[in-house]
Amino acid sequence: MTSGFATVSGTVLAAYISFGAEASHLITASVMSAPAALCYSKLTYPETEEVIATKESIQLLKSEYSSALDAASKGAAMALELVLGITANLIAFISLIFFLNGILSWLGFLVGYDGDSVWTIEQAVGYVFMPISFIMGVPWDESEMVGKLIGIKTVVNEFAAFKEMGKMVLTKRTKMIATYAICGFSNPGSIGIMISALSVLMPKKRSAITSTVFRAFIAGEIVCFMTACIAALLIPEDSL
């Protein structure tokens, strides 16, 4: 789960590139984040029990399908269940974000806030990520913009974050660091997708999935930050 939150799929890279992101940084970010996710997930959820399974004890299960036609039919039914579950969870999590944004806007109206933009969760989270952006190597005068990008990626999705980054005027180094920091699927919608997909594949493990998915979400977010820090450390400014 951590690896899923810390990386992106190849099918969406073209969209990110169209927004101005460097293809080399996107691919490198996913390659770096995959092993980092494995290591960090072991830190956040260490194995405390001795593994007793060996290659000799693993038995190949006999197929439960009577024929290829039976397998295709049941596979189609399972795929439909998976798609419906993902759709329902996406609607639920995205609706929750819009609901919370509506509450923040209403609270702003109560206190007389009449700014150019309404209060949103991604805006508030962006301010929280400002010092983290600075620690990753972003100059302080650009930390607010990078923090905003991370906030959008965390609350909405990385697609919206890359789209917003394409509109910003950032230095090459800052843009590179931001690309590594937001190159991951750690957002509420992906939590719903993860729960639905794994619950259909492993229905008996649903309670374990739901109890650890948020921890995996946080771990995936931190892995993206670690990858950005390593990139900022290893890539000199004059090479961009």
Short mmCIF file of N, CA and C in Angstrom, two decimals, residues 9 13 21 57 64 70 75 80 88 98-99 114 124 141 159-160 165 173 179 181 193 201 205 209 219 231-232 237:
data_model
loop_
_atom_site.label_atom_id
_atom_site.label_comp_id
_atom_site.label_asym_id
_atom_site.label_seq_id
_atom_site.Cartn_x
_atom_site.Cartn_y
_atom_site.Cartn_z
N SER A 9 1.50 5.76 -11.73
CA SER A 9 1.49 4.79 -12.83
C SER A 9 1.97 5.43 -14.12
N LEU A 13 1.75 9.62 -16.83
CA LEU A 13 2.97 10.42 -17.01
C LEU A 13 2.82 11.42 -18.15
N ALA A 21 6.04 19.16 -16.49
CA ALA A 21 6.95 18.39 -15.65
C ALA A 21 7.97 17.65 -16.52
N SER A 57 6.62 -25.20 2.58
CA SER A 57 5.27 -25.25 3.15
C SER A 57 4.22 -24.60 2.27
N GLU A 64 -10.35 -22.97 -8.61
CA GLU A 64 -11.76 -23.13 -8.22
C GLU A 64 -12.70 -23.03 -9.41
N ASP A 70 -15.87 -20.43 -17.31
CA ASP A 70 -16.28 -20.15 -15.93
C ASP A 70 -15.36 -19.10 -15.31
N GLY A 75 -14.53 -13.73 -13.44
CA GLY A 75 -13.60 -12.60 -13.47
C GLY A 75 -14.29 -11.31 -13.86
N LEU A 80 -16.51 -6.04 -12.20
CA LEU A 80 -17.63 -5.11 -12.01
C LEU A 80 -17.73 -4.68 -10.56
N ALA A 88 -17.65 4.17 -5.89
CA ALA A 88 -18.36 4.58 -4.69
C ALA A 88 -17.43 5.22 -3.67
N PHE A 98 -15.12 18.13 -0.23
CA PHE A 98 -15.95 19.27 -0.59
C PHE A 98 -16.81 19.72 0.59
N PHE A 99 -17.27 18.76 1.39
CA PHE A 99 -18.07 19.10 2.58
C PHE A 99 -17.24 19.90 3.58
N ASP A 114 -13.45 38.31 3.56
CA ASP A 114 -13.89 38.68 2.21
C ASP A 114 -12.69 38.72 1.25
N ALA A 124 -5.02 25.48 3.73
CA ALA A 124 -4.52 25.37 5.10
C ALA A 124 -3.37 24.38 5.20
N ASP A 141 11.41 32.05 -0.17
CA ASP A 141 10.48 32.89 -0.91
C ASP A 141 9.62 32.07 -1.88
N PHE A 159 -2.69 15.15 -9.95
CA PHE A 159 -3.02 15.68 -11.28
C PHE A 159 -3.29 17.18 -11.19
N ALA A 160 -4.11 17.57 -10.20
CA ALA A 160 -4.40 18.99 -9.99
C ALA A 160 -3.15 19.75 -9.57
N MET A 165 1.15 23.59 -10.94
CA MET A 165 2.58 23.89 -11.07
C MET A 165 2.90 24.44 -12.45
N ARG A 173 15.42 24.59 -10.15
CA ARG A 173 15.70 23.71 -9.01
C ARG A 173 14.46 23.51 -8.16
N THR A 179 8.54 18.54 -8.23
CA THR A 179 8.15 17.38 -9.04
C THR A 179 8.33 16.09 -8.26
N ALA A 181 8.42 15.84 -4.98
CA ALA A 181 7.59 15.86 -3.77
C ALA A 181 6.13 15.52 -4.05
N ILE A 193 -9.67 4.05 -3.42
CA ILE A 193 -9.32 3.06 -4.44
C ILE A 193 -8.57 1.89 -3.81
N LEU A 201 -10.03 -8.17 -3.72
CA LEU A 201 -9.05 -9.24 -3.94
C LEU A 201 -8.85 -10.09 -2.69
N LYS A 205 -9.28 -10.00 4.55
CA LYS A 205 -8.29 -9.09 5.14
C LYS A 205 -8.79 -7.64 5.18
N ILE A 209 -6.79 -4.17 6.23
CA ILE A 209 -6.55 -3.13 5.22
C ILE A 209 -7.02 -1.77 5.72
N ALA A 219 2.92 7.18 5.30
CA ALA A 219 4.23 6.67 4.92
C ALA A 219 4.54 7.00 3.46
N ALA A 231 16.98 13.92 -4.10
CA ALA A 231 17.19 14.54 -5.41
C ALA A 231 17.83 15.92 -5.27
N ALA A 232 17.34 16.70 -4.29
CA ALA A 232 17.91 18.04 -4.07
C ALA A 232 19.36 17.96 -3.62
N GLU A 237 22.63 22.54 -8.72
CA GLU A 237 21.81 23.54 -9.41
C GLU A 237 22.35 23.84 -10.81
#
